[in-house]
Coordinates of C-alpha atoms in Angstrom, one line a residue:
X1334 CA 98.6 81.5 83.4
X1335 CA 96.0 84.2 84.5
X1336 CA 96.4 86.7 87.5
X1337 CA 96.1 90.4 88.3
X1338 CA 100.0 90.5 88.9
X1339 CA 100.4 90.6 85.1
X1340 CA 97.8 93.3 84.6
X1341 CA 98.8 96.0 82.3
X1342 CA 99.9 98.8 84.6
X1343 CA 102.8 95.8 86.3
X1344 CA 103.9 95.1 82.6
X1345 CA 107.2 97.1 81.3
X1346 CA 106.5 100.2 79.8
X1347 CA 108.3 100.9 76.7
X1348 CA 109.1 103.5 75.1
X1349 CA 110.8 104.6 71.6
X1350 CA 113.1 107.3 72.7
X1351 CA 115.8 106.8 75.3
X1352 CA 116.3 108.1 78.7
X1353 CA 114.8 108.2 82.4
X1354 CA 110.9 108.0 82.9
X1355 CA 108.6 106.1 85.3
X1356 CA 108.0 102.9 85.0
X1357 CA 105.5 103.3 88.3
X1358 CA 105.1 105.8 91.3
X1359 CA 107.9 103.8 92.9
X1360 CA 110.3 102.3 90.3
X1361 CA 112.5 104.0 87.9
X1362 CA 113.3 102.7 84.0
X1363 CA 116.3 104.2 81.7
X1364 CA 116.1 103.3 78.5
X1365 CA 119.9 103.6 78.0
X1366 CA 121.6 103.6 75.5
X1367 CA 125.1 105.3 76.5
X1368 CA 125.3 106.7 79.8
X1369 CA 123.8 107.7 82.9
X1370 CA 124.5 109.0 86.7
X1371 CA 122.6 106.8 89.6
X1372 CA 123.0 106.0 93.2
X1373 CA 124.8 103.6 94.1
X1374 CA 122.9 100.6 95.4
X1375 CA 119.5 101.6 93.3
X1376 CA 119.6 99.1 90.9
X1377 CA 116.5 96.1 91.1
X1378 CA 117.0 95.1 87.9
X1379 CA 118.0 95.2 83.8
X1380 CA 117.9 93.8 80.6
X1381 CA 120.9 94.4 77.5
X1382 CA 124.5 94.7 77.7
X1383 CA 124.5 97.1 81.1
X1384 CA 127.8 98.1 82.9
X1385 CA 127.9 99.5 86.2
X1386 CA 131.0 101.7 87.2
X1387 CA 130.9 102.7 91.1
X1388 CA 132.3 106.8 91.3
X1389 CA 132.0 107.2 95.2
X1390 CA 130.9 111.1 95.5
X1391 CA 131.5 111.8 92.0
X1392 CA 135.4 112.7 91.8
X1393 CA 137.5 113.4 94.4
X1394 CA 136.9 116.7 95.1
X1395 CA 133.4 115.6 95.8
X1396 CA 134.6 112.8 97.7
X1397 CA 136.2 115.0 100.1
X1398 CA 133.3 117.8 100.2
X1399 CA 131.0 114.6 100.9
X1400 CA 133.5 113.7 103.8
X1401 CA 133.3 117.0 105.2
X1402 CA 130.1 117.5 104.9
X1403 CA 128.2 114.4 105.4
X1404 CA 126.5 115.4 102.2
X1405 CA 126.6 114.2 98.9
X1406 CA 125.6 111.5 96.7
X1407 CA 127.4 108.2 96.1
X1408 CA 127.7 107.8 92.3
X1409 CA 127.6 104.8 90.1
X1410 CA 127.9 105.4 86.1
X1411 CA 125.7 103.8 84.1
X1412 CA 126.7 102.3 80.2
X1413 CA 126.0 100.7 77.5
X1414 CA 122.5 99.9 75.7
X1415 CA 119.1 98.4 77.8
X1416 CA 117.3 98.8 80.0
X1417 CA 117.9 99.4 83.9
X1418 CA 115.2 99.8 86.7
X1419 CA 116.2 101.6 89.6
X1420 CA 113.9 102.2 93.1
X1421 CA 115.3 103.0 97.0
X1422 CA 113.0 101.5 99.8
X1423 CA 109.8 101.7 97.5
X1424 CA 110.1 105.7 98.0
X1425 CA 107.7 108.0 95.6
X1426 CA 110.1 108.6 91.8
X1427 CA 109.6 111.7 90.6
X1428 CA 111.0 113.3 87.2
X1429 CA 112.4 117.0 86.5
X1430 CA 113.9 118.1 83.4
X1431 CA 116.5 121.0 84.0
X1432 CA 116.9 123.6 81.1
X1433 CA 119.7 125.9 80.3
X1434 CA 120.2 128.3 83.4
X1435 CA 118.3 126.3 85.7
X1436 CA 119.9 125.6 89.4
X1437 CA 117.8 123.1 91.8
X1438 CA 119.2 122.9 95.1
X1439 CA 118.5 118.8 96.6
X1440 CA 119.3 116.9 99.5
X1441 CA 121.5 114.1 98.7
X1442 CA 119.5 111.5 100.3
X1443 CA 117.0 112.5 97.8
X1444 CA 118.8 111.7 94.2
X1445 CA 118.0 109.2 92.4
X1446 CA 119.6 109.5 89.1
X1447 CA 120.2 112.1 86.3
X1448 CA 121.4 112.5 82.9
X1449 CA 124.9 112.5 82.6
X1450 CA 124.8 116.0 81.0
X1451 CA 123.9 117.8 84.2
X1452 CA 126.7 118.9 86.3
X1453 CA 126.5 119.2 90.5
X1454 CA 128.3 120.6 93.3
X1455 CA 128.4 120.3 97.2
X1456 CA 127.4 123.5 98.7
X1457 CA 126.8 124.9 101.7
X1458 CA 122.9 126.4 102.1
X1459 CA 123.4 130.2 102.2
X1460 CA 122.1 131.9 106.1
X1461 CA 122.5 128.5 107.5
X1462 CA 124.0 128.1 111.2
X1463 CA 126.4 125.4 112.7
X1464 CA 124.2 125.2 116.1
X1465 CA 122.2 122.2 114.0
X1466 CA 122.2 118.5 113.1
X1467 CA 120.5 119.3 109.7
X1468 CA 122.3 119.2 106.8
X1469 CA 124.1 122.8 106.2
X1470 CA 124.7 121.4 102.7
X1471 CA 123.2 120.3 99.7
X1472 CA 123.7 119.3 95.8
X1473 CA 123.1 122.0 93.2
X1474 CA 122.6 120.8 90.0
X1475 CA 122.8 122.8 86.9
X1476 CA 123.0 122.2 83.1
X1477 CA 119.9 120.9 80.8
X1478 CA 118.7 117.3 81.3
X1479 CA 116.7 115.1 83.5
X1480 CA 117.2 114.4 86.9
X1481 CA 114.8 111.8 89.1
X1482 CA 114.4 112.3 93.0
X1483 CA 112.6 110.3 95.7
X1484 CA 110.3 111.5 98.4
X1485 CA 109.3 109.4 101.6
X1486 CA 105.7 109.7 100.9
X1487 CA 103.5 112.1 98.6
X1488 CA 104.7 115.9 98.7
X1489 CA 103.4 119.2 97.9
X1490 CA 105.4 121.9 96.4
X1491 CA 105.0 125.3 98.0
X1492 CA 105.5 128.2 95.3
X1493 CA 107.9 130.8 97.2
X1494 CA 105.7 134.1 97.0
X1495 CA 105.5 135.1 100.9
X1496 CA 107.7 134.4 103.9
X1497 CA 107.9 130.0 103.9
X1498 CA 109.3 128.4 107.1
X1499 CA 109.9 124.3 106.6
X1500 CA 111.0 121.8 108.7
X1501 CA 115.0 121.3 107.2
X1502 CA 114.5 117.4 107.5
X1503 CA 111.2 117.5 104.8
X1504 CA 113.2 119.7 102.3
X1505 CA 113.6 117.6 99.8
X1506 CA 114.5 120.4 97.3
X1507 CA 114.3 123.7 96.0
X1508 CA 115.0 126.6 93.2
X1509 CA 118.8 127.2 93.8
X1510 CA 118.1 131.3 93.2
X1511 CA 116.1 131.5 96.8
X1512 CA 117.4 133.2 99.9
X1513 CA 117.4 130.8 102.6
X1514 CA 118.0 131.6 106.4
X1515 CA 117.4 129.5 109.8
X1516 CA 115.3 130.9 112.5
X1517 CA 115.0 129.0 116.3
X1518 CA 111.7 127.6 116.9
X1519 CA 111.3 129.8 119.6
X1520 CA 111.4 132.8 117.6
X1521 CA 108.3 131.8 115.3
X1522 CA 106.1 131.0 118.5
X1523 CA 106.5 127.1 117.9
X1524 CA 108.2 126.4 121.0
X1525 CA 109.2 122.7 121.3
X1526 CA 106.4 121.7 118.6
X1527 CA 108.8 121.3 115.6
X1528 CA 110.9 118.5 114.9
X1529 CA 109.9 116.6 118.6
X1530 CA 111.3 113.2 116.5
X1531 CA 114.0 114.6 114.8
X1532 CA 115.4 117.0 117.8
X1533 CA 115.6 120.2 115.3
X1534 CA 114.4 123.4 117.0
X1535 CA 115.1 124.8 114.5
X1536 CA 113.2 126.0 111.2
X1537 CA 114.6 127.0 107.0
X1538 CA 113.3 129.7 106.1
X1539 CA 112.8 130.3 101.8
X1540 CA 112.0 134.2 100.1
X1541 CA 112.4 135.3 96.8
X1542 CA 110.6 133.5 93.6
X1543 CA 110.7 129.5 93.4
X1544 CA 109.7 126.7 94.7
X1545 CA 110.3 124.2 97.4
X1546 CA 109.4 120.5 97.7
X1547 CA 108.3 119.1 101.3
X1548 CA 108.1 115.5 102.2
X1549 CA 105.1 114.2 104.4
X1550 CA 108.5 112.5 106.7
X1551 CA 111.7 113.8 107.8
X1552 CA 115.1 112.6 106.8
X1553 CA 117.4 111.6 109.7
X1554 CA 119.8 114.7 110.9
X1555 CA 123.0 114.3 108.9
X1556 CA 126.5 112.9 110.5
X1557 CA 129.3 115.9 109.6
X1558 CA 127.0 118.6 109.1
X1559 CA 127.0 120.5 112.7
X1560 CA 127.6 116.8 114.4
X1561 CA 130.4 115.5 115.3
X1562 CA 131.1 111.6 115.0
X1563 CA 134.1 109.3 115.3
X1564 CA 136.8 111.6 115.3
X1565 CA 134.9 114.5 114.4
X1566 CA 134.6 116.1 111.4
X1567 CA 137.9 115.7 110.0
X1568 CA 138.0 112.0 111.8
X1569 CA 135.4 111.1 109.3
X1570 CA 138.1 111.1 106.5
X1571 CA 139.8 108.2 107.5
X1572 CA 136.2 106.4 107.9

């Protein structure tokens, strides 16, 4: 049987040490052989004896926070020995490895899996108002290990040397150490220019030393976080 389909860029990549890498710009392989962290729902497919344990937030503490918040990530543990390939709406996969003393600061939305090593938290961004639908809170992982993240399209990452204004819906992430704030559109001359799809006027605003990652898209605003729906915020515990 002969076609392009089975060129050697489709074929499985292998590899002889375990763990997360790309298997393509859009699809994620772990060579597992214990355990790993992914989002629920991620899975396409896997080969080996694979077990699949769903972990809602993460723990009920982080249930709760996610509840609150509207942010979070819903968990499901990954065991055994194979291999499993993961993807979310054919969304760009991209790798970081985290060392000791390392903090990244993500949008939920935008984690894909990670080692099982790293720990994370629900937090609320630092200078950021309740007069918005964006999220006022993200995941900050720490600890060493590798963690793989989706963007809706390519990005570019800004390095965080001068004043950096970015629309909060294409955050996808960013060094945990920077000061962050939230500035009206109006005040930066933008008028009504900035998020017309999203409804934002407003703007985050990054200084110190880092990084930030922006997305060529914006994430929808996020339920609980400055919105209010069924119920409210605490309504949204019963959901």
């Amino acid at each position: 049987m002969r076609s392009e389909l089975f060129a050697a860029e489709n074929l499985e990549k292998e590899s002889a040490q375990p763990g997360l890498r790309l298997q393509n710009s859009k699809m994620l392989k772990i060579e597992l052989n214990g355990e790993c962290m992914a989002r629920a729902g991620s899975m396409v497919a896997y080969q080996g004896d694979v077990r699949f344990q769903a972990l809602g937030a993460g723990g009920f503490g982080k249930f709760l926070k996610q509840k609150l918040t509207g942010e979070g990530v819903p968990l499901m543990k990954i065991s055994g020995r194979g291999d499993v390939f993961l993807a979310n709406f054919a969304a760009d996969v991209h790798l970081i490895d985290l060392e000791p003393g390392d903090a990244l600061s993500i949008n939920g939305s935008s984690v894909l899996a990670f080692d099982s090593t790293l720990q994370y938290d629900i937090k609320m961004v630092q200078g950021m108002g309740m007069a918005s639908s964006a999220g006022l809170f993200n995941c900050v992982f720490t600890g060493q290990g590798r963690i793989a993240i989706t963007t809706r399209g390519a990005p570019v990452v800004l390095t965080v040397d001068q004043p950096t204004y970015v629309d909060p819906q294409a955050a996808v992430c960013w060094s945990a150490g920077l000061q962050t704030g939230y500035h009206r559109a109006e005040q930066l001359g933008l008028g009504t220019l900035l998020g017309r799809s999203t409804g934002e006027a407003f703007t985050m605003s990054f200084a110190g030393q880092g990084f930030v990652v922006v997305q060529p898209s914006e994430e929808p605003p996020v339920a609980g976080a400055g919105q209010q729906q069924g119920g409210g915020v605490l309504g949204g515990l019963f959901d």
